């Protein structure tokens, strides 16, 4: 046997040895499968070492559509908990995967099936009859709710509770993890000093009641920091988006979505509609067009060449861009990109 | 290997579906190759896709949501002020108060979201495919100034263009179209397979019973059959009609690409090595079954979409057969 081959053999043995204990440990962990990477990121943050999380989507595709691969069903076959975004985002494939998994533990309306949208703030819930001619309207409200940090917080709470319900012996651990995650999120939202002095929950309550100024403008109060401070100067500014997927972000940080490039949600830009958008951008001097990287740049580039609008390609899912490795860095990335473009 | 064992239970149903598809498609494929109307499958499948698109656009979304008619949604929406009240209390208390999960109250209702569409889609696809079949058999020109293949091409492009037009008005139309092309044989369900099997058994019996006149047109050409007193238009109507019925079933399960491969490639392989129809049919079935196994295994081991993996395997098998054929010929020449 040559020395090289010997070395290879050693390496191989070492690899196997390294894998064995990991496999053994993995069996004790709660197996969580989520539809999107954002849910996976939050579930990882809350579940820590007690869970093993897989996501069906990779974060780089349109979450409305997923092509069937055998691994999806294999992942779900042994899952203890399935988490979906809900509000009908996954309506195209969820049932197929759940049926295909033949796993009774994660059927809809069982403890192994969590709809992360329980109790989140929902926007654009239709109040009249809807039909397909209106585009991809979701009867339960706009499903892109996770890019409101408030909803990220609620999703974390939902996941923490469900994990605790499934493994009561770890309930305390999951509660602590949830608290820690929420604290981190609050600090990124309002700045650590302010959270330390006033408390995250109170700050959110003040923000939702539009009374944040009353408190932070008081003399002696630590300055506002975080995402809110970064976005504060641009309140009331108008933006254009590609799909109706930025409503929650705009709502939270006080931006106004003046137009969407899709004439109706899910329907690709048509010439007439793009012309209307161009007119509107010129008339209202809109500076920023926000789009996900998986949409075609053709229509946005056309609008940019006509009006000089800045096209910001920004993932709204974890792993949609290299720096978006978890929920907080995803929000960091969005705030940085959008505020940088608006400041120009 | 471990992966394959793990995936095995998931691949049983797709395998059965492939067998059912192969049973009739290999047979029809031999007819289609002998008649030289290769793209009739794509044309009729595209007609079926057009029908599905039409069904999508004419089905109102509300029908599948009877409980949303008044704009009420099953989960009570939370308002910002309610959330604010909850949040202001949070810092004082422990945030995660143990409470039984509310999964029972969570929407179990929108299970059958596509029910409205589902009921209309097969009917519409079949209707449009039959329309295409009728066009193919009736519009056959006597003097063949325009070849039949041209007509097939025209039906294909026009129905494809109409599908694009319609889907441009439907939400996520582009993705839906891609889904129709690639299909999702991995997600096939037992009722789908049994329905397809029932229809194929009926079609199979029909074709065995009426094999003589159909074979005559396939074997000797239209002119010869007409001279022999076969009513070509009528039999063509039946042939293309049954073809349309077969294709609407398989395309809705496996997608256009996979169905085309099942139709043409085993038949082409068989034509390379056998001359008699019966021998070709048996060889085609064998090729289809073996390739299906390869395709499914590849899909499981490498974890790639199953439909595309099947088509790739069919392509590889055809190349192998063609090479074997060339080698066999060379050897034959060498020895004689």
Coordinates of N, CA, C and O in Angstrom, one line a residue, chain B residues 98-262:
Chain B
X98 N -46.9 29.4 29.8 CA -47.4 28.1 29.2 C -48.9 28.1 28.9 O -49.7 28.5 29.7
X99 N -49.1 27.7 27.7 CA -50.5 27.7 27.3 C -50.7 26.6 26.3 O -49.8 26.4 25.5
X100 N -51.7 25.8 26.3 CA -51.8 24.7 25.4 C -51.8 25.3 24.0 O -52.5 26.3 23.7
X101 N -51.1 24.7 23.1 CA -51.0 25.2 21.7 C -52.4 25.2 21.1 O -53.2 24.4 21.3
X102 N -52.6 26.2 20.2 CA -53.9 26.4 19.7 C -54.1 25.8 18.3 O -54.8 26.3 17.5
X103 N -53.4 24.7 18.1 CA -53.4 24.1 16.8 C -54.8 23.7 16.3 O -55.0 23.7 15.1
X104 N -55.6 23.3 17.2 CA -57.0 22.9 16.8 C -57.8 24.0 16.1 O -58.5 23.8 15.2
X105 N -57.5 25.2 16.6 CA -58.3 26.3 16.1 C -57.7 26.9 14.8 O -58.3 27.6 14.1
X106 N -56.5 26.4 14.5 CA -55.8 26.9 13.3 C -56.4 26.3 12.1 O -56.8 25.1 12.1
X107 N -56.4 27.1 11.1 CA -57.0 26.7 9.8 C -56.8 25.3 9.4 O -55.7 25.0 9.0
X108 N -57.7 24.5 9.6 CA -57.6 23.2 8.9 C -58.5 23.2 7.7 O -58.6 22.3 7.0
X109 N -59.2 24.4 7.6 CA -60.3 24.4 6.6 C -59.7 24.5 5.2 O -60.3 24.0 4.3
X110 N -58.6 25.2 5.0 CA -58.2 25.4 3.6 C -57.4 24.3 3.0 O -56.6 24.4 2.2
X111 N -57.7 23.1 3.5 CA -57.3 21.8 2.9 C -57.5 21.7 1.4 O -56.7 21.5 0.7
X112 N -58.8 22.0 1.1 CA -59.2 21.7 -0.3 C -59.2 22.9 -1.1 O -60.1 23.2 -1.9
X113 N -58.1 23.7 -1.0 CA -58.1 25.0 -1.7 C -58.4 24.9 -3.2 O -59.2 25.7 -3.7
X114 N -57.8 23.9 -3.8 CA -58.0 23.9 -5.3 C -59.2 23.1 -5.8 O -59.3 22.9 -7.0
X115 N -60.0 22.8 -4.8 CA -61.2 21.9 -5.2 C -61.9 22.5 -6.4 O -62.2 21.7 -7.4
X116 N -62.2 23.8 -6.4 CA -62.9 24.4 -7.5 C -62.2 24.2 -8.8 O -62.8 23.8 -9.8
X117 N -60.9 24.4 -8.8 CA -60.1 24.3 -10.0 C -60.0 22.9 -10.4 O -60.1 22.5 -11.6
X118 N -59.7 22.0 -9.4 CA -59.5 20.6 -9.7 C -60.6 20.0 -10.5 O -60.4 19.2 -11.4
X119 N -61.9 20.3 -10.1 CA -63.0 19.7 -10.8 C -63.1 20.1 -12.2 O -63.6 19.3 -13.0
X120 N -62.6 21.3 -12.5 CA -62.8 21.8 -13.9 C -61.6 21.4 -14.8 O -61.7 21.2 -16.0
X121 N -60.4 21.3 -14.2 CA -59.2 21.2 -15.0 C -59.2 19.9 -15.8 O -58.9 20.1 -17.0
X122 N -59.4 18.7 -15.3 CA -59.4 17.6 -16.2 C -60.4 17.7 -17.3 O -60.0 17.3 -18.5
X123 N -61.6 18.1 -17.1 CA -62.6 18.2 -18.1 C -62.1 19.2 -19.2 O -62.2 18.9 -20.4
X124 N -61.6 20.3 -18.8 CA -61.2 21.3 -19.7 C -60.0 20.8 -20.6 O -59.9 21.0 -21.8
X125 N -59.0 20.2 -19.9 CA -57.8 19.7 -20.6 C -58.3 18.7 -21.6 O -57.9 18.7 -22.8
X126 N -59.2 17.8 -21.2 CA -59.6 16.7 -22.1 C -60.4 17.3 -23.3 O -60.2 16.9 -24.5
X127 N -61.2 18.3 -23.0 CA -62.0 18.9 -24.1 C -61.1 19.6 -25.1 O -61.3 19.3 -26.3
X128 N -60.1 20.3 -24.6 CA -59.2 20.9 -25.6 C -58.3 19.9 -26.3 O -58.1 20.1 -27.5
X129 N -57.9 18.9 -25.7 CA -57.1 17.8 -26.3 C -57.9 17.1 -27.4 O -57.4 16.9 -28.5
X130 N -59.2 16.9 -27.1 CA -60.0 16.2 -28.1 C -60.3 17.1 -29.3 O -60.3 16.7 -30.4
X131 N -60.4 18.4 -29.0 CA -60.6 19.4 -30.0 C -59.4 19.3 -31.0 O -59.5 19.3 -32.2
X132 N -58.2 19.3 -30.4 CA -57.0 19.2 -31.2 C -57.0 17.9 -32.0 O -56.6 17.9 -33.2
X133 N -57.4 16.8 -31.3 CA -57.4 15.5 -32.0 C -58.4 15.5 -33.2 O -58.0 15.0 -34.3
X134 N -59.5 16.1 -33.0 CA -60.5 16.3 -34.1 C -59.9 17.0 -35.3 O -60.0 16.6 -36.4
X135 N -59.3 18.1 -34.9 CA -58.6 19.0 -35.9 C -57.6 18.1 -36.7 O -57.5 18.2 -37.9
X136 N -56.8 17.3 -36.0 CA -55.7 16.6 -36.6 C -56.3 15.5 -37.6 O -55.7 15.3 -38.7
X137 N -57.4 14.9 -37.2 CA -57.9 13.8 -38.1 C -58.8 14.4 -39.2 O -58.8 13.8 -40.3
X138 N -59.5 15.4 -39.0 CA -60.4 15.9 -40.0 C -59.7 16.8 -41.0 O -60.0 16.7 -42.2
X139 N -58.8 17.6 -40.5 CA -58.2 18.6 -41.4 C -57.1 18.0 -42.3 O -56.3 18.7 -42.9
X140 N -57.0 16.7 -42.3 CA -56.0 16.0 -43.2 C -56.3 16.3 -44.6 O -57.4 15.9 -45.1
X141 N -55.4 16.9 -45.3 CA -55.7 17.2 -46.7 C -55.5 16.0 -47.6 O -54.5 15.3 -47.5
X142 N -56.3 15.9 -48.6 CA -56.3 14.7 -49.5 C -55.0 14.6 -50.3 O -54.3 13.6 -50.3
X143 N -54.6 15.8 -50.9 CA -53.4 15.7 -51.7 C -52.1 15.9 -50.9 O -51.1 16.0 -51.5
X144 N -52.3 16.1 -49.6 CA -51.1 16.2 -48.8 C -50.2 17.3 -49.3 O -49.0 17.2 -49.2
X145 N -50.8 18.4 -49.8 CA -49.9 19.5 -50.2 C -49.2 20.1 -49.0 O -48.1 20.5 -49.0
X146 N -50.0 20.2 -47.9 CA -49.4 20.6 -46.6 C -49.2 19.3 -45.8 O -50.2 18.6 -45.5
X147 N -48.0 18.9 -45.5 CA -47.8 17.6 -44.8 C -48.5 17.7 -43.4 O -48.7 18.7 -42.8
X148 N -48.9 16.5 -43.0 CA -49.6 16.4 -41.7 C -48.7 16.9 -40.5 O -49.2 17.5 -39.6
X149 N -47.4 16.7 -40.6 CA -46.5 17.2 -39.6 C -46.6 18.7 -39.4 O -46.4 19.2 -38.3
X150 N -46.8 19.4 -40.5 CA -46.9 20.9 -40.5 C -48.1 21.2 -39.6 O -48.1 22.1 -38.8
X151 N -49.2 20.5 -39.9 CA -50.5 20.8 -39.1 C -50.2 20.6 -37.6 O -50.7 21.4 -36.8
X152 N -49.5 19.5 -37.3 CA -49.2 19.2 -35.9 C -48.4 20.3 -35.3 O -48.7 20.8 -34.2
X153 N -47.4 20.8 -36.1 CA -46.6 21.9 -35.6 C -47.4 23.2 -35.3 O -47.2 23.8 -34.3
X154 N -48.3 23.4 -36.3 CA -49.2 24.6 -36.1 C -50.0 24.5 -34.9 O -50.1 25.5 -34.1
X155 N -50.7 23.4 -34.7 CA -51.5 23.2 -33.5 C -50.7 23.4 -32.2 O -51.1 24.1 -31.3
X156 N -49.4 22.9 -32.3 CA -48.6 23.0 -31.1 C -48.2 24.5 -30.8 O -48.5 25.0 -29.7
X157 N -47.7 25.2 -31.8 CA -47.3 26.6 -31.5 C -48.5 27.5 -31.1 O -48.4 28.3 -30.2
X158 N -49.6 27.3 -31.9 CA -50.7 28.2 -31.6 C -51.3 27.9 -30.2 O -51.5 28.9 -29.4
X159 N -51.4 26.7 -29.8 CA -52.0 26.4 -28.5 C -51.0 26.8 -27.4 O -51.3 27.3 -26.3
X160 N -49.6 26.7 -27.7 CA -48.6 27.1 -26.7 C -48.7 28.6 -26.6 O -48.7 29.2 -25.4
X161 N -48.9 29.4 -27.7 CA -49.0 30.8 -27.6 C -50.2 31.2 -26.8 O -50.2 32.2 -26.0
X162 N -51.3 30.5 -27.1 CA -52.6 30.9 -26.4 C -52.4 30.6 -24.9 O -52.9 31.4 -24.0
X163 N -51.7 29.5 -24.6 CA -51.5 29.2 -23.1 C -50.7 30.4 -22.5 O -51.0 30.8 -21.4
X164 N -49.6 30.8 -23.2 CA -48.8 31.9 -22.7 C -49.7 33.2 -22.5 O -49.7 33.8 -21.4
X165 N -50.6 33.5 -23.5 CA -51.4 34.6 -23.4 C -52.3 34.5 -22.1 O -52.5 35.5 -21.4
X166 N -52.9 33.4 -22.0 CA -53.9 33.2 -20.8 C -53.1 33.3 -19.5 O -53.6 34.0 -18.6
X167 N -52.0 32.6 -19.4 CA -51.3 32.5 -18.2 C -50.7 33.8 -17.8 O -50.4 34.1 -16.6
X168 N -50.5 34.7 -18.8 CA -49.9 36.0 -18.4 C -50.9 36.8 -17.6 O -50.6 37.8 -16.9
X169 N -52.2 36.4 -17.6 CA -53.2 37.0 -16.8 C -53.5 36.3 -15.5 O -54.3 36.7 -14.7
X170 N -52.8 35.2 -15.3 CA -53.0 34.4 -14.1 C -51.9 34.5 -13.2 O -50.7 34.7 -13.6
X171 N -52.1 34.5 -11.9 CA -51.0 34.7 -10.9 C -50.0 33.6 -11.1 O -50.4 32.4 -11.2
X172 N -48.8 33.9 -11.1 CA -47.6 33.0 -11.2 C -47.8 32.1 -12.3 O -47.5 30.9 -12.3
X173 N -48.3 32.6 -13.5 CA -48.6 31.8 -14.6 C -47.3 31.1 -15.2 O -47.4 29.9 -15.5
X174 N -46.2 31.8 -15.1 CA -45.0 31.3 -15.7 C -44.6 30.0 -14.9 O -44.2 29.0 -15.5
X175 N -44.6 30.1 -13.6 CA -44.3 28.9 -12.8 C -45.2 27.8 -13.0 O -44.8 26.6 -13.0
X176 N -46.5 28.1 -13.2 CA -47.5 27.0 -13.4 C -47.2 26.3 -14.7 O -47.3 25.1 -14.9
X177 N -46.7 27.1 -15.7 CA -46.5 26.5 -17.0 C -45.3 25.6 -16.9 O -45.2 24.5 -17.4
X178 N -44.2 26.0 -16.2 CA -43.1 25.2 -16.0 C -43.4 23.9 -15.3 O -43.0 22.8 -15.6
X179 N -44.4 24.0 -14.3 CA -44.8 22.9 -13.6 C -45.5 21.9 -14.5 O -45.3 20.7 -14.4
X180 N -46.2 22.4 -15.5 CA -46.9 21.5 -16.4 C -45.9 20.8 -17.3 O -46.1 19.6 -17.7
X181 N -44.8 21.4 -17.6 CA -43.8 20.8 -18.5 C -43.0 19.7 -17.7 O -42.8 18.6 -18.2
X182 N -42.6 20.1 -16.5 CA -41.7 19.1 -15.8 C -42.5 18.1 -15.0 O -42.1 17.0 -14.9
X183 N -43.7 18.5 -14.6 CA -44.6 17.6 -13.9 C -44.1 17.3 -12.5 O -43.1 17.8 -12.0
X184 N -44.9 16.4 -11.8 CA -44.4 16.1 -10.5 C -44.8 14.6 -10.2 O -45.7 14.3 -9.4
X185 N -44.2 13.7 -10.9 CA -44.5 12.3 -10.8 C -44.2 11.8 -9.4 O -44.8 10.8 -8.9
X186 N -43.3 12.5 -8.7 CA -42.9 12.0 -7.3 C -44.1 12.2 -6.4 O -44.3 11.4 -5.4
X187 N -45.0 13.1 -6.7 CA -46.1 13.4 -5.8 C -47.4 12.7 -6.2 O -48.5 13.1 -5.8
X188 N -47.3 11.8 -7.1 CA -48.5 11.1 -7.6 C -49.3 10.4 -6.5 O -48.6 10.0 -5.5
X189 N -50.6 10.4 -6.6 CA -51.4 9.7 -5.5 C -52.1 8.5 -6.0 O -52.2 8.3 -7.2
X190 N -52.4 7.6 -5.1 CA -53.1 6.3 -5.6 C -54.4 6.6 -6.4 O -54.5 6.0 -7.5
X191 N -55.3 7.5 -6.0 CA -56.4 7.7 -6.9 C -56.1 8.1 -8.3 O -56.7 7.7 -9.2
X192 N -55.0 8.9 -8.4 CA -54.6 9.4 -9.7 C -54.2 8.1 -10.5 O -54.5 8.0 -11.7
X193 N -53.4 7.3 -9.9 CA -52.9 6.1 -10.6 C -54.0 5.2 -11.0 O -54.1 4.7 -12.2
X194 N -55.0 4.9 -10.1 CA -56.1 4.0 -10.4 C -57.0 4.6 -11.5 O -57.4 3.8 -12.4
X195 N -57.2 5.9 -11.5 CA -58.0 6.5 -12.5 C -57.4 6.3 -13.9 O -58.0 5.8 -14.8
X196 N -56.1 6.6 -13.9 CA -55.3 6.4 -15.1 C -55.3 5.0 -15.6 O -55.6 4.7 -16.8
X197 N -55.2 4.0 -14.7 CA -55.1 2.6 -15.0 C -56.5 2.2 -15.6 O -56.5 1.6 -16.7
X198 N -57.6 2.7 -15.0 CA -58.9 2.3 -15.5 C -59.1 2.8 -16.9 O -59.5 2.1 -17.8
X199 N -58.7 4.1 -17.2 CA -58.9 4.6 -18.5 C -58.0 3.9 -19.5 O -58.4 3.6 -20.6
X200 N -56.8 3.6 -19.1 CA -55.9 2.9 -20.0 C -56.3 1.5 -20.4 O -56.1 1.0 -21.5
X201 N -57.0 0.8 -19.4 CA -57.5 -0.5 -19.7 C -58.6 -0.5 -20.7 O -58.6 -1.2 -21.7
X202 N -59.5 0.5 -20.6 CA -60.5 0.7 -21.6 C -59.9 1.0 -22.9 O -60.3 0.4 -23.9
X203 N -59.0 1.9 -23.0 CA -58.4 2.3 -24.2 C -57.6 1.1 -24.8 O -57.7 0.8 -26.1
X204 N -57.0 0.3 -24.0 CA -56.2 -0.9 -24.4 C -57.1 -1.9 -25.1 O -56.9 -2.4 -26.2
X205 N -58.3 -2.1 -24.4 CA -59.2 -3.1 -25.0 C -59.7 -2.6 -26.3 O -59.8 -3.4 -27.3
X206 N -60.1 -1.3 -26.4 CA -60.5 -0.7 -27.6 C -59.5 -0.9 -28.7 O -59.9 -1.3 -29.9
X207 N -58.3 -0.7 -28.4 CA -57.3 -0.8 -29.5 C -57.0 -2.2 -29.9 O -56.7 -2.5 -31.1
X208 N -57.1 -3.2 -29.0 CA -56.9 -4.6 -29.3 C -58.1 -5.0 -30.2 O -57.9 -5.7 -31.3
X209 N -59.3 -4.6 -29.9 CA -60.5 -5.0 -30.6 C -60.5 -4.4 -32.0 O -60.9 -5.0 -33.0
X210 N -60.0 -3.1 -32.1 CA -60.0 -2.4 -33.4 C -58.7 -2.4 -34.1 O -58.4 -1.4 -34.8
X211 N -57.8 -3.3 -33.8 CA -56.4 -3.2 -34.2 C -56.3 -3.2 -35.8 O -55.4 -2.5 -36.3
X212 N -57.2 -4.0 -36.5 CA -57.0 -4.2 -37.9 C -57.0 -2.9 -38.7 O -56.0 -2.6 -39.4
X213 N -58.1 -2.1 -38.7 CA -58.1 -0.9 -39.5 C -57.0 0.1 -39.1 O -56.4 0.7 -39.9
X214 N -56.8 0.2 -37.8 CA -55.8 1.2 -37.3 C -54.4 0.8 -37.8 O -53.7 1.6 -38.2
X215 N -54.2 -0.5 -37.7 CA -52.9 -1.0 -38.1 C -52.7 -0.8 -39.6 O -51.6 -0.5 -40.1
X216 N -53.8 -0.9 -40.3 CA -53.7 -0.7 -41.8 C -53.2 0.7 -42.1 O -52.4 0.9 -43.0
X217 N -53.8 1.7 -41.4 CA -53.4 3.1 -41.7 C -51.9 3.3 -41.3 O -51.1 3.9 -42.0
X218 N -51.6 2.7 -40.1 CA -50.2 2.9 -39.6 C -49.2 2.2 -40.5 O -48.2 2.8 -40.9
X219 N -49.6 1.0 -40.9 CA -48.6 0.1 -41.7 C -48.4 0.6 -43.1 O -47.3 0.8 -43.6
X220 N -49.5 0.8 -43.8 CA -49.4 1.0 -45.3 C -49.6 2.4 -45.7 O -49.5 2.7 -46.9
X221 N -49.9 3.3 -44.8 CA -50.1 4.7 -45.2 C -51.5 5.0 -45.5 O -52.3 4.1 -45.7
X222 N -51.8 6.3 -45.6 CA -53.2 6.7 -45.7 C -53.8 6.3 -47.1 O -54.9 5.8 -47.2
X223 N -53.0 6.6 -48.2 CA -53.5 6.3 -49.5 C -53.9 4.9 -49.7 O -54.9 4.5 -50.2
X224 N -52.9 4.0 -49.3 CA -53.2 2.5 -49.5 C -54.4 2.1 -48.7 O -55.2 1.3 -49.2
X225 N -54.5 2.6 -47.5 CA -55.7 2.3 -46.6 C -57.0 2.7 -47.3 O -58.0 2.0 -47.3
X226 N -56.9 3.9 -47.9 CA -58.1 4.4 -48.5 C -58.5 3.6 -49.7 O -59.7 3.3 -49.9
X227 N -57.5 3.2 -50.4 CA -57.8 2.3 -51.6 C -58.4 1.0 -51.1 O -59.3 0.4 -51.8
X228 N -58.0 0.5 -50.0 CA -58.5 -0.7 -49.5 C -59.9 -0.6 -48.8 O -60.4 -1.5 -48.3
X229 N -60.4 0.6 -48.9 CA -61.7 0.8 -48.4 C -61.8 1.1 -46.9 O -62.9 1.0 -46.3
X230 N -60.7 1.5 -46.3 CA -60.8 1.9 -44.9 C -61.2 3.4 -44.8 O -60.7 4.2 -45.5
X231 N -62.1 3.6 -43.9 CA -62.6 5.0 -43.7 C -61.6 5.8 -42.8 O -61.7 5.8 -41.6
X232 N -60.6 6.4 -43.5 CA -59.4 6.9 -42.8 C -59.8 7.9 -41.7 O -59.3 7.9 -40.6
X233 N -60.7 8.9 -42.1 CA -61.0 10.0 -41.2 C -61.6 9.5 -39.9 O -61.3 10.0 -38.8
X234 N -62.5 8.5 -40.1 CA -63.2 8.0 -38.9 C -62.2 7.3 -38.0 O -62.2 7.6 -36.8
X235 N -61.4 6.5 -38.5 CA -60.4 5.7 -37.7 C -59.3 6.6 -37.1 O -58.9 6.5 -36.0
X236 N -59.0 7.7 -37.9 CA -58.0 8.7 -37.4 C -58.6 9.4 -36.2 O -58.0 9.7 -35.2
X237 N -59.9 9.7 -36.3 CA -60.6 10.4 -35.2 C -60.5 9.5 -34.0 O -60.2 10.0 -32.9
X238 N -60.7 8.2 -34.1 CA -60.7 7.3 -33.0 C -59.2 7.3 -32.4 O -59.0 7.4 -31.2
X239 N -58.3 7.2 -33.3 CA -56.9 7.0 -32.9 C -56.4 8.3 -32.2 O -56.0 8.2 -31.0
X240 N -56.6 9.4 -32.8 CA -56.2 10.7 -32.1 C -57.0 11.0 -30.9 O -56.5 11.6 -29.9
X241 N -58.3 10.6 -30.9 CA -59.2 10.8 -29.8 C -58.6 10.0 -28.6 O -58.5 10.5 -27.5
X242 N -58.3 8.7 -28.8 CA -57.8 7.9 -27.7 C -56.5 8.4 -27.3 O -56.1 8.4 -26.1
X243 N -55.7 8.9 -28.2 CA -54.4 9.5 -27.9 C -54.5 10.7 -27.0 O -53.8 10.8 -26.0
X244 N -55.5 11.5 -27.3 CA -55.7 12.7 -26.5 C -56.1 12.3 -25.1 O -55.6 12.9 -24.1
X245 N -57.0 11.3 -25.0 CA -57.4 10.9 -23.6 C -56.2 10.3 -22.9 O -56.1 10.6 -21.7
X246 N -55.4 9.6 -23.5 CA -54.2 9.0 -22.9 C -53.3 10.1 -22.4 O -52.8 10.1 -21.3
X247 N -53.0 11.0 -23.3 CA -52.0 12.1 -23.0 C -52.5 13.0 -21.9 O -51.8 13.4 -21.0
X248 N -53.8 13.3 -21.8 CA -54.3 14.2 -20.8 C -54.1 13.6 -19.4 O -53.8 14.3 -18.5
X249 N -54.3 12.3 -19.4 CA -54.1 11.6 -18.1 C -52.6 11.6 -17.7 O -52.3 12.1 -16.6
X250 N -51.8 11.2 -18.6 CA -50.4 11.1 -18.2 C -49.7 12.5 -18.0 O -48.9 12.6 -17.1
X251 N -50.0 13.4 -18.8 CA -49.4 14.8 -18.7 C -49.7 15.4 -17.3 O -48.9 16.0 -16.7
X252 N -51.0 15.2 -16.9 CA -51.4 15.8 -15.6 C -50.6 15.2 -14.5 O -50.4 15.8 -13.4
X253 N -50.1 14.0 -14.7 CA -49.4 13.3 -13.6 C -47.9 13.6 -13.8 O -47.2 13.9 -12.8
X254 N -47.4 13.3 -15.0 CA -45.9 13.3 -15.1 C -45.3 14.5 -15.9 O -44.1 14.6 -15.9
X255 N -46.2 15.3 -16.5 CA -45.6 16.4 -17.2 C -45.3 16.1 -18.7 O -45.1 14.9 -19.0
X256 N -45.2 17.1 -19.5 CA -45.0 17.0 -20.9 C -43.7 16.2 -21.3 O -43.7 15.3 -22.1
X257 N -42.6 16.6 -20.7 CA -41.3 16.0 -21.0 C -41.3 14.5 -20.8 O -40.9 13.8 -21.7
X258 N -41.7 14.1 -19.6 CA -41.7 12.7 -19.3 C -42.6 11.9 -20.2 O -42.2 10.8 -20.7
X259 N -43.7 12.4 -20.5 CA -44.7 11.7 -21.3 C -44.1 11.5 -22.7 O -44.2 10.4 -23.3
X260 N -43.5 12.6 -23.2 CA -43.0 12.5 -24.6 C -41.9 11.4 -24.6 O -41.8 10.6 -25.5
X261 N -41.0 11.4 -23.6 CA -40.0 10.4 -23.5 C -40.5 9.0 -23.5 O -40.1 8.1 -24.2
X262 N -41.6 8.7 -22.7 CA -42.2 7.4 -22.6 C -42.8 7.0 -23.9 O -42.8 5.8 -24.3

